[in-house]
Amino acid sequence: MSRIDHQWSELETLASGLDAQDPLGDFKTQFYRADPEEIYLDGNSLGRLPLESQRRLDEIIQSQWGEGLIRSWGERWYDAPKRIGDKLAGLIGAHPVEVILADSTTINLFKLAVSALAINSERKGIISDVLNFPTDLYTIWGAIQLLNRGHSLTLLDSEDGIQISLEAYQQALNEDTALVTFSTPTFKSGYLHQIHHMTQIAHQAGALVLWDFSHAVGVVPLDVNGWDVDFAVGCTYKYLNGGPGSPAFIFVNGKHLEKVSHQPLGWWGHQAPFTFDLDYQPADSIRRLLSGTPPILSLLPVEFGVDLVLKARVERIREKSQRLGNLFIRAFDARLTDLGFQLGSPRDDDRRGGHVSIRHPESYRIYQALTRELKLIPDFREPDNIRLGFAPLYTSYGDVLEAAERLGQAVEDRIYEKYTWERAKVT
Ligand SMILES: *Cc1c(COP(=O)(O)O)cnc(C)c1O
């Protein structure tokens, strides 16, 4: 046996041992799976469909919409953003009174940025980094334009495109910093910031902190109260499997609740929406972060996704997530580095979230070969990242090795050469 074959068979033994003892192994039977041969590694972008959501949505449409009609607002729907928020609070270390579901992550970022800048109104500086998701930065630039009060956004650079340095962050903070805002783990490299430490340093400098946990919630344990985070948002359609476009969550630290004054104000944030009072009186609870009517059919399935994660327990999910990533990186070293791939994520699993990015000059064509004929579904992120999301509730250790194998095949057998560089509208 060659050295590579030997290494590979060792990895296979390791993977099958890990699968045999996996305490979360049975969770994959809770999700819809159309093709057993297909390996889905994009659960960090759109989680799989939980069978419970599939079952319950039919019934919800029939009985709550079809039969209950308007009565369902009072009986079932009015409290749903808060009820699901209460459950989600358990995943991020928040008190139930501090979390609600509303709108999209983009909209919620805007609401909270505007609120934070009003609270810290004497200061004008905002800090983020170049690894942030574009929408997060667009919302900040939009808020700056709209407020027109001389705010400015400083972006910390990244030398390697994978992480940012704490020193650069410390140097950027000063007595004019109003707000710091980061997404973690970062959407391309999967870099997990030092959330607690960075929050503390911001507070020492008198700044408020807004974290975007879109790629963390459901896969990385969070402790927003233990870390004294001021504000947070995150998607529910990624590792929480809420469904395409399901509403996002908002966390507001209880100490700030009375001071938040987001925009746009709307009747759902009113103390008593059904008085139809022409004077706006904000709710004294987290409901004040609502604006308009929630999208009930997209909202209700979030609960089933959150229930699964609560049942699996996020600490166990994280443990498996780290092992899946580490196994992939070992397979990557054994099989893919000689084929021109480079690692685009941290090797240290304490600094890495649930996905691993790999880079290759032919990434886009390889990605097409994978999705169109090799039954491996990752996603592609410009300029040359193939992003592999190892969602622990339905990804096995065996899947991870098989994914590395198919990646190797796409290059070795030159399958990618059939495909073009021309980008599709959605990647
Ligand atoms: C997925 C993601 C978003 C998407 O925001 P939407 O408003 O739901 O489109 C925003 N920020 C980050 C960091 C994300 O990972």
Tab-separated table of C-alpha atoms and ligand atoms in Angstrom:
chain	number	residue	atom	x	y	z
A	1	MET	CA	0.000	0.000	0.000
A	2	SER	CA	1.296	3.475	-0.817
A	3	ARG	CA	1.710	6.036	1.932
A	4	ILE	CA	-1.403	7.905	0.744
A	5	ASP	CA	-3.508	4.734	0.623
A	6	HIS	CA	-2.313	3.862	4.073
A	7	GLN	CA	-3.194	7.298	5.433
A	8	TRP	CA	-6.577	7.088	3.766
A	9	SER	CA	-7.460	3.711	5.186
A	10	GLU	CA	-6.520	5.011	8.625
A	11	LEU	CA	-8.907	7.903	8.123
A	12	GLU	CA	-11.634	5.515	7.022
A	13	THR	CA	-11.207	3.461	10.162
A	14	LEU	CA	-11.310	6.633	12.233
A	15	ALA	CA	-14.455	7.901	10.482
A	16	SER	CA	-16.379	4.686	10.830
A	17	GLY	CA	-15.429	4.484	14.515
A	18	LEU	CA	-16.627	8.050	15.083
A	19	ASP	CA	-19.880	7.363	13.229
A	20	ALA	CA	-20.509	4.208	15.245
A	21	GLN	CA	-20.210	6.149	18.519
A	22	ASP	CA	-21.838	9.372	17.385
A	23	PRO	CA	-24.439	10.472	19.984
A	24	LEU	CA	-26.063	12.672	17.313
A	25	GLY	CA	-25.993	10.039	14.583
A	26	ASP	CA	-29.753	9.415	14.685
A	27	PHE	CA	-30.710	13.035	14.101
A	28	LYS	CA	-30.229	12.667	10.370
A	29	THR	CA	-33.401	10.574	10.249
A	30	GLN	CA	-35.309	13.695	11.359
A	31	PHE	CA	-34.623	15.451	8.056
A	32	TYR	CA	-35.951	15.046	4.554
A	33	ARG	CA	-33.421	13.442	2.247
A	34	ALA	CA	-34.335	13.170	-1.446
A	35	ASP	CA	-31.276	11.294	-2.687
A	36	PRO	CA	-29.232	9.177	-0.269
A	37	GLU	CA	-26.166	9.409	-2.525
A	38	GLU	CA	-26.137	13.172	-2.447
A	39	ILE	CA	-23.909	14.784	0.170
A	40	TYR	CA	-25.290	18.139	1.211
A	41	LEU	CA	-22.652	20.494	2.570
A	42	ASP	CA	-24.541	23.750	2.417
A	43	GLY	CA	-26.514	23.567	5.645
A	44	ASN	CA	-24.669	26.702	6.744
A	45	SER	CA	-26.511	28.556	3.995
A	46	LEU	CA	-29.857	26.769	3.834
A	47	GLY	CA	-30.488	24.031	6.379
A	48	ARG	CA	-32.286	20.850	5.380
A	49	LEU	CA	-36.035	20.438	5.781
A	50	PRO	CA	-36.947	18.911	9.170
A	51	LEU	CA	-39.587	16.190	8.730
A	52	GLU	CA	-41.534	17.769	11.561
A	53	SER	CA	-41.816	20.999	9.562
A	54	GLN	CA	-42.945	19.088	6.516
A	55	ARG	CA	-45.601	17.273	8.541
A	56	ARG	CA	-46.788	20.256	10.541
A	57	LEU	CA	-46.914	22.875	7.791
A	58	ASP	CA	-49.681	21.013	5.972
A	59	GLU	CA	-51.696	20.892	9.147
A	60	ILE	CA	-50.967	24.528	9.999
A	61	ILE	CA	-52.149	25.644	6.582
A	62	GLN	CA	-55.272	23.499	6.815
A	63	SER	CA	-56.385	24.102	10.373
A	64	GLN	CA	-54.906	27.479	11.315
A	65	TRP	CA	-55.210	29.336	8.035
A	66	GLY	CA	-57.945	27.360	6.283
A	67	GLU	CA	-60.288	26.757	9.200
A	68	GLY	CA	-59.216	29.177	11.935
A	69	LEU	CA	-58.837	32.150	9.615
A	70	ILE	CA	-58.632	35.478	11.480
A	71	ARG	CA	-59.243	33.728	14.827
A	72	SER	CA	-55.803	32.141	14.546
A	73	TRP	CA	-54.128	35.498	15.130
A	74	GLY	CA	-55.398	35.580	18.686
A	75	GLU	CA	-55.225	31.858	19.329
A	76	ARG	CA	-51.903	30.944	17.738
A	77	TRP	CA	-50.008	33.599	15.914
A	78	TYR	CA	-49.791	36.841	17.876
A	79	ASP	CA	-47.418	35.397	20.462
A	80	ALA	CA	-45.374	33.250	18.074
A	81	PRO	CA	-42.450	35.707	17.507
A	82	LYS	CA	-41.959	35.871	21.261
A	83	ARG	CA	-42.644	32.199	22.026
A	84	ILE	CA	-40.046	31.061	19.494
A	85	GLY	CA	-37.707	33.820	20.684
A	86	ASP	CA	-37.981	32.409	24.224
A	87	LYS	CA	-36.795	29.032	23.005
A	88	LEU	CA	-34.035	30.483	20.883
A	89	ALA	CA	-32.811	32.455	23.918
A	90	GLY	CA	-31.758	29.103	25.370
A	91	LEU	CA	-29.337	28.601	22.479
A	92	ILE	CA	-27.516	31.900	22.877
A	93	GLY	CA	-27.365	32.354	26.643
A	94	ALA	CA	-29.995	35.089	26.717
A	95	HIS	CA	-32.945	35.637	29.044
A	96	PRO	CA	-36.201	34.878	27.232
A	97	VAL	CA	-37.322	38.490	27.614
A	98	GLU	CA	-34.373	39.620	25.500
A	99	VAL	CA	-35.045	37.734	22.236
A	100	ILE	CA	-37.662	37.981	19.513
A	101	LEU	CA	-38.011	36.853	15.904
A	102	ALA	CA	-38.614	39.486	13.268
A	103	ASP	CA	-37.824	40.443	9.694
A	104	SER	CA	-34.512	39.475	8.111
A	105	THR	CA	-31.005	39.697	9.494
A	106	THR	CA	-30.346	42.666	7.208
A	107	ILE	CA	-33.317	44.630	8.532
A	108	ASN	CA	-32.504	43.754	12.128
A	109	LEU	CA	-28.901	44.862	11.745
A	110	PHE	CA	-30.161	48.206	10.567
A	111	LYS	CA	-32.634	48.520	13.431
A	112	LEU	CA	-30.017	47.743	16.044
A	113	ALA	CA	-27.261	49.839	14.475
A	114	VAL	CA	-29.571	52.864	14.454
A	115	SER	CA	-30.533	52.160	18.074
A	116	ALA	CA	-26.927	51.747	19.201
A	117	LEU	CA	-25.815	54.957	17.492
A	118	ALA	CA	-28.652	56.815	19.211
A	119	ILE	CA	-27.671	55.427	22.613
A	120	ASN	CA	-23.986	56.280	22.125
A	121	SER	CA	-24.851	59.519	20.387
A	122	GLU	CA	-21.796	61.577	21.378
A	123	ARG	CA	-19.463	59.282	19.447
A	124	LYS	CA	-19.100	58.892	15.686
A	125	GLY	CA	-16.809	55.927	15.017
A	126	ILE	CA	-17.924	52.470	13.915
A	127	ILE	CA	-15.548	49.515	13.522
A	128	SER	CA	-15.988	46.330	11.532
A	129	ASP	CA	-13.762	44.145	9.365
A	130	VAL	CA	-13.277	43.223	5.725
A	131	LEU	CA	-14.340	39.645	6.442
A	132	ASN	CA	-17.858	40.782	7.310
A	133	PHE	CA	-20.821	39.773	5.177
A	134	PRO	CA	-21.536	42.576	2.670
A	135	THR	CA	-25.124	43.141	3.814
A	136	ASP	CA	-23.854	43.938	7.308
A	137	LEU	CA	-21.654	46.693	5.918
A	138	TYR	CA	-24.298	47.983	3.526
A	139	THR	CA	-26.713	48.456	6.428
A	140	ILE	CA	-24.091	50.411	8.347
A	141	TRP	CA	-23.273	52.624	5.375
A	142	GLY	CA	-27.002	53.117	4.824
A	143	ALA	CA	-27.517	54.122	8.454
A	144	ILE	CA	-24.593	56.561	8.246
A	145	GLN	CA	-26.053	58.201	5.136
A	146	LEU	CA	-29.524	58.409	6.559
A	147	LEU	CA	-28.486	59.775	9.962
A	148	ASN	CA	-26.174	62.255	8.259
A	149	ARG	CA	-24.448	63.079	11.541
A	150	GLY	CA	-20.849	62.503	10.545
A	151	HIS	CA	-20.449	58.849	11.486
A	152	SER	CA	-17.684	56.877	9.799
A	153	LEU	CA	-16.972	53.182	9.389
A	154	THR	CA	-13.438	51.787	9.757
A	155	LEU	CA	-12.806	48.311	8.352
A	156	LEU	CA	-10.057	46.208	9.883
A	157	ASP	CA	-8.023	44.477	7.213
A	158	SER	CA	-7.091	40.810	7.105
A	159	GLU	CA	-3.580	39.867	6.036
A	160	ASP	CA	-4.375	36.303	5.072
A	161	GLY	CA	-8.059	36.665	4.185
A	162	ILE	CA	-8.795	34.185	6.962
A	163	GLN	CA	-8.629	36.089	10.240
A	164	ILE	CA	-8.209	39.559	11.674
A	165	SER	CA	-5.683	40.575	14.295
A	166	LEU	CA	-6.665	41.564	17.803
A	167	GLU	CA	-3.898	44.176	17.868
A	168	ALA	CA	-5.367	45.966	14.857
A	169	TYR	CA	-8.729	45.944	16.602
A	170	GLN	CA	-7.285	47.332	19.824
A	171	GLN	CA	-5.503	50.082	17.927
A	172	ALA	CA	-8.636	51.067	16.034
A	173	LEU	CA	-10.738	51.540	19.172
A	174	ASN	CA	-10.669	55.005	20.654
A	175	GLU	CA	-12.719	57.515	22.658
A	176	ASP	CA	-14.818	58.304	19.591
A	177	THR	CA	-15.863	54.689	18.892
A	178	ALA	CA	-19.627	54.360	19.241
A	179	LEU	CA	-20.151	50.845	17.911
A	180	VAL	CA	-18.214	47.773	16.872
A	181	THR	CA	-19.938	45.143	14.759
A	182	PHE	CA	-18.706	41.829	13.414
A	183	SER	CA	-20.119	38.629	11.982
A	184	THR	CA	-18.797	35.482	13.488
A	185	PRO	CA	-17.854	32.920	12.268
A	186	THR	CA	-17.034	34.842	9.088
A	187	PHE	CA	-19.001	33.686	6.105
A	188	LYS	CA	-16.073	32.826	3.849
A	189	SER	CA	-13.217	31.667	6.047
A	190	GLY	CA	-15.280	30.476	9.008
A	191	TYR	CA	-13.060	32.452	11.403
A	192	LEU	CA	-14.501	32.536	14.907
A	193	HIS	CA	-13.658	35.841	16.598
A	194	GLN	CA	-12.767	36.011	20.278
A	195	ILE	CA	-16.254	37.187	21.084
A	196	HIS	CA	-15.946	37.627	24.827
A	197	HIS	CA	-12.553	39.299	24.728
A	198	MET	CA	-13.485	41.649	21.880
A	199	THR	CA	-16.699	42.628	23.642
A	200	GLN	CA	-14.781	43.420	26.837
A	201	ILE	CA	-12.221	45.551	25.032
A	202	ALA	CA	-14.988	47.466	23.265
A	203	HIS	CA	-16.704	48.174	26.563
A	204	GLN	CA	-13.450	49.366	28.141
A	205	ALA	CA	-13.246	51.882	25.300
A	206	GLY	CA	-16.869	52.940	25.885
A	207	ALA	CA	-18.236	51.372	22.672
A	208	LEU	CA	-21.311	49.214	22.202
A	209	VAL	CA	-21.144	45.826	20.472
A	210	LEU	CA	-23.428	44.314	17.842
A	211	TRP	CA	-22.662	40.730	16.834
A	212	ASP	CA	-24.103	38.949	13.831
A	213	PHE	CA	-24.323	35.276	14.789
A	214	SER	CA	-25.846	34.038	11.521
A	215	HIS	CA	-23.176	31.372	11.092
A	216	ALA	CA	-22.943	30.598	14.806
A	217	VAL	CA	-26.441	30.047	16.121
A	218	GLY	CA	-27.193	26.347	16.314
A	219	VAL	CA	-23.592	25.230	15.841
A	220	VAL	CA	-21.414	27.304	18.198
A	221	PRO	CA	-22.439	27.696	21.861
A	222	LEU	CA	-23.076	31.338	22.654
A	223	ASP	CA	-23.345	33.105	26.005
A	224	VAL	CA	-24.514	36.617	25.239
A	225	ASN	CA	-25.253	37.446	28.858
A	226	GLY	CA	-22.112	35.847	30.227
A	227	TRP	CA	-20.163	37.933	27.697
A	228	ASP	CA	-22.262	41.051	28.299
A	229	VAL	CA	-23.046	41.456	24.594
A	230	ASP	CA	-25.156	44.537	23.909
A	231	PHE	CA	-26.961	43.531	20.722
A	232	ALA	CA	-27.045	40.521	18.436
A	233	VAL	CA	-28.844	39.236	15.365
A	234	GLY	CA	-28.740	36.038	13.355
A	235	CYS	CA	-30.401	33.966	10.668
A	236	THR	CA	-32.689	31.046	11.439
A	237	TYR	CA	-32.540	29.356	8.029
A	238	LYS	CA	-28.927	28.187	8.351
A	239	TYR	CA	-27.975	25.814	11.190
A	240	LEU	CA	-31.454	26.216	12.724
A	241	ASN	CA	-33.165	24.773	9.639
A	242	GLY	CA	-36.047	27.272	9.739
A	243	GLY	CA	-36.628	27.244	5.968
A	244	PRO	CA	-35.801	29.647	3.127
A	245	GLY	CA	-36.205	33.246	4.251
A	246	SER	CA	-37.437	32.378	7.739
A	247	PRO	CA	-37.393	35.441	10.045
A	248	ALA	CA	-34.210	36.273	11.923
A	249	PHE	CA	-33.698	36.785	15.644
A	250	ILE	CA	-32.922	39.934	17.582
A	251	PHE	CA	-31.239	40.009	20.967
A	252	VAL	CA	-31.224	43.192	23.033
A	253	ASN	CA	-29.427	43.114	26.362
A	254	GLY	CA	-32.069	43.876	29.023
A	255	LYS	CA	-30.108	46.885	30.259
A	256	HIS	CA	-30.599	48.626	26.893
A	257	LEU	CA	-34.199	47.710	26.191
A	258	GLU	CA	-35.768	50.927	27.448
A	259	LYS	CA	-33.324	52.983	25.414
A	260	VAL	CA	-33.685	51.279	22.038
A	261	SER	CA	-35.486	53.363	19.503
A	262	HIS	CA	-35.185	51.568	16.232
A	263	GLN	CA	-36.530	52.449	12.824
A	264	PRO	CA	-38.874	51.821	11.130
A	265	LEU	CA	-41.472	52.150	13.864
A	266	GLY	CA	-44.616	50.191	13.158
A	267	TRP	CA	-47.829	49.126	14.778
A	268	TRP	CA	-46.491	45.728	15.890
A	269	GLY	CA	-43.977	47.491	18.105
A	270	HIS	CA	-46.708	49.516	19.776
A	271	GLN	CA	-47.621	48.830	23.385
A	272	ALA	CA	-51.154	47.866	22.300
A	273	PRO	CA	-51.394	47.523	18.506
A	274	PHE	CA	-55.115	46.853	18.507
A	275	THR	CA	-55.994	50.152	20.139
A	276	PHE	CA	-54.953	51.709	16.809
A	277	ASP	CA	-53.789	54.699	18.770
A	278	LEU	CA	-52.369	57.491	16.625
A	279	ASP	CA	-49.736	58.205	19.280
A	280	TYR	CA	-46.832	55.794	19.144
A	281	GLN	CA	-46.185	54.169	22.496
A	282	PRO	CA	-43.446	51.544	22.253
A	283	ALA	CA	-44.079	48.201	23.917
A	284	ASP	CA	-42.150	47.953	27.165
A	285	SER	CA	-40.992	44.464	26.194
A	286	ILE	CA	-38.764	43.155	23.417
A	287	ARG	CA	-41.872	43.332	21.216
A	288	ARG	CA	-40.943	46.958	20.603
A	289	LEU	CA	-38.376	45.652	18.100
A	290	LEU	CA	-41.167	44.447	15.852
A	291	SER	CA	-42.338	46.685	13.024
A	292	GLY	CA	-45.072	45.080	10.921
A	293	THR	CA	-47.005	41.810	10.678
A	294	PRO	CA	-44.745	38.748	10.936
A	295	PRO	CA	-44.682	36.230	8.031
A	296	ILE	CA	-46.435	33.454	9.947
A	297	LEU	CA	-45.911	30.612	7.465
A	298	SER	CA	-42.177	31.282	7.451
A	299	LEU	CA	-42.032	31.892	11.169
A	300	LEU	CA	-43.767	28.824	12.603
A	301	PRO	CA	-41.363	26.183	11.222
A	302	VAL	CA	-38.457	27.928	12.964
A	303	GLU	CA	-39.788	26.428	16.159
A	304	PHE	CA	-39.338	22.867	14.875
A	305	GLY	CA	-35.782	23.613	13.792
A	306	VAL	CA	-34.955	25.191	17.157
A	307	ASP	CA	-36.528	22.231	18.984
A	308	LEU	CA	-34.186	19.841	17.186
A	309	VAL	CA	-31.122	21.852	18.146
A	310	LEU	CA	-32.289	22.130	21.769
A	311	LYS	CA	-32.819	18.395	21.868
A	312	ALA	CA	-29.398	17.671	20.384
A	313	ARG	CA	-27.796	20.295	22.685
A	314	VAL	CA	-25.518	22.854	21.151
A	315	GLU	CA	-22.457	21.757	23.183
A	316	ARG	CA	-22.686	18.297	21.654
A	317	ILE	CA	-23.285	19.831	18.232
A	318	ARG	CA	-20.148	21.945	18.631
A	319	GLU	CA	-18.079	18.947	19.678
A	320	LYS	CA	-19.141	17.027	16.592
A	321	SER	CA	-18.733	20.098	14.401
A	322	GLN	CA	-15.107	20.491	15.481
A	323	ARG	CA	-14.430	16.811	14.877
A	324	LEU	CA	-16.047	16.924	11.427
A	325	GLY	CA	-13.915	19.930	10.481
A	326	ASN	CA	-10.748	18.365	11.845
A	327	LEU	CA	-11.398	15.118	10.010
A	328	PHE	CA	-11.949	17.036	6.791
A	329	ILE	CA	-8.685	18.934	7.229
A	330	ARG	CA	-6.794	15.658	7.747
A	331	ALA	CA	-8.411	14.268	4.599
A	332	PHE	CA	-7.607	17.522	2.822
A	333	ASP	CA	-3.920	17.235	3.770
A	334	ALA	CA	-3.797	13.622	2.646
A	335	ARG	CA	-5.740	13.934	-0.588
A	336	LEU	CA	-6.215	17.484	-1.855
A	337	THR	CA	-3.117	19.634	-1.283
A	338	ASP	CA	-1.268	17.910	-4.140
A	339	LEU	CA	-4.148	18.784	-6.471
A	340	GLY	CA	-3.715	22.530	-6.093
A	341	PHE	CA	-6.142	23.157	-3.229
A	342	GLN	CA	-5.341	25.486	-0.348
A	343	LEU	CA	-7.037	25.765	2.985
A	344	GLY	CA	-9.039	28.991	3.340
A	345	SER	CA	-10.041	28.501	6.991
A	346	PRO	CA	-8.248	28.413	10.351
A	347	ARG	CA	-6.676	25.064	11.239
A	348	ASP	CA	-7.249	25.703	14.933
A	349	ASP	CA	-10.724	24.381	15.715
A	350	ASP	CA	-11.146	26.856	18.580
A	351	ARG	CA	-10.985	29.645	16.028
A	352	ARG	CA	-13.129	27.937	13.376
A	353	GLY	CA	-16.912	27.641	13.092
A	354	GLY	CA	-18.980	24.963	11.387
A	355	HIS	CA	-17.705	25.314	7.835
A	356	VAL	CA	-14.383	24.961	6.079
A	357	SER	CA	-13.443	26.850	2.925
A	358	ILE	CA	-10.937	25.562	0.440
A	359	ARG	CA	-9.453	27.502	-2.433
A	360	HIS	CA	-8.370	26.470	-5.899
A	361	PRO	CA	-7.689	28.421	-9.113
A	362	GLU	CA	-10.406	26.350	-10.838
A	363	SER	CA	-12.860	26.498	-7.930
A	364	TYR	CA	-15.885	27.663	-9.849
A	365	ARG	CA	-15.603	24.941	-12.453
A	366	ILE	CA	-14.901	22.327	-9.785
A	367	TYR	CA	-17.941	23.508	-7.877
A	368	GLN	CA	-20.085	22.989	-10.977
A	369	ALA	CA	-18.695	19.501	-11.553
A	370	LEU	CA	-19.487	18.631	-7.928
A	371	THR	CA	-23.040	19.917	-7.923
A	372	ARG	CA	-24.012	18.770	-11.423
A	373	GLU	CA	-22.563	15.311	-11.600
A	374	LEU	CA	-20.718	14.251	-8.465
A	375	LYS	CA	-23.634	14.661	-6.064
A	376	LEU	CA	-21.743	16.867	-3.683
A	377	ILE	CA	-23.452	20.156	-2.809
A	378	PRO	CA	-21.176	22.798	-1.294
A	379	ASP	CA	-21.372	26.442	-2.361
A	380	PHE	CA	-19.010	28.803	-4.075
A	381	ARG	CA	-17.894	32.167	-2.758
A	382	GLU	CA	-15.869	34.597	-4.846
A	383	PRO	CA	-13.168	34.666	-5.886
A	384	ASP	CA	-12.109	31.040	-5.462
A	385	ASN	CA	-13.669	29.537	-2.335
A	386	ILE	CA	-15.520	26.256	-2.223
A	387	ARG	CA	-17.322	26.376	1.081
A	388	LEU	CA	-18.122	23.137	2.869
A	389	GLY	CA	-20.670	23.367	5.667
A	390	PHE	CA	-20.641	20.331	7.914
A	391	ALA	CA	-24.021	20.644	9.640
A	392	PRO	CA	-23.603	18.169	12.508
A	393	LEU	CA	-27.236	17.094	12.749
A	394	TYR	CA	-27.198	15.435	9.341
A	395	THR	CA	-23.575	15.108	8.264
A	396	SER	CA	-21.668	11.941	9.111
A	397	TYR	CA	-17.915	11.458	9.392
A	398	GLY	CA	-18.235	9.114	6.422
A	399	ASP	CA	-19.816	11.952	4.411
A	400	VAL	CA	-16.798	14.124	5.163
A	401	LEU	CA	-14.334	11.597	3.746
A	402	GLU	CA	-16.520	10.903	0.757
A	403	ALA	CA	-16.717	14.650	0.091
A	404	ALA	CA	-12.908	14.896	0.072
A	405	GLU	CA	-12.841	11.907	-2.278
A	406	ARG	CA	-15.293	13.535	-4.729
A	407	LEU	CA	-13.400	16.833	-4.595
A	408	GLY	CA	-10.245	14.945	-5.519
A	409	GLN	CA	-12.023	13.104	-8.314
A	410	ALA	CA	-13.346	16.334	-9.860
A	411	VAL	CA	-9.766	17.525	-10.337
A	412	GLU	CA	-7.905	14.255	-10.945
A	413	ASP	CA	-10.349	13.049	-13.584
A	414	ARG	CA	-10.488	16.575	-15.015
A	415	ILE	CA	-14.273	16.564	-14.792
A	416	TYR	CA	-14.291	20.310	-14.116
A	417	GLU	CA	-12.870	21.006	-17.574
A	418	LYS	CA	-16.314	20.494	-19.076
A	419	TYR	CA	-17.659	23.529	-17.238
A	420	THR	CA	-17.295	27.239	-17.816
A	421	TRP	CA	-16.093	30.138	-15.756
A	422	GLU	CA	-19.310	32.013	-16.379
A	423	ARG	CA	-21.058	32.612	-13.085
A	424	ALA	CA	-24.657	31.656	-12.412
A	425	LYS	CA	-26.960	34.212	-10.757
A	426	VAL	CA	-26.898	32.293	-7.479
A	427	THR	CA	-23.817	30.432	-6.313
B	1	LIG	C1	-26.615	34.692	5.818
B	1	LIG	C2	-26.146	35.992	6.381
B	1	LIG	C3	-26.887	37.162	6.203
B	1	LIG	C4	-28.157	37.169	5.376
B	1	LIG	O1	-29.017	38.169	5.752
B	1	LIG	P1	-30.519	38.180	5.208
B	1	LIG	O2	-31.046	39.467	5.627
B	1	LIG	O3	-31.214	36.991	5.781
B	1	LIG	O4	-30.449	38.044	3.715
B	1	LIG	C5	-26.433	38.320	6.809
B	1	LIG	N1	-25.290	38.328	7.523
B	1	LIG	C6	-24.545	37.221	7.691
B	1	LIG	C7	-23.310	37.281	8.500
B	1	LIG	C8	-24.948	36.031	7.115
B	1	LIG	O5	-24.198	34.930	7.272
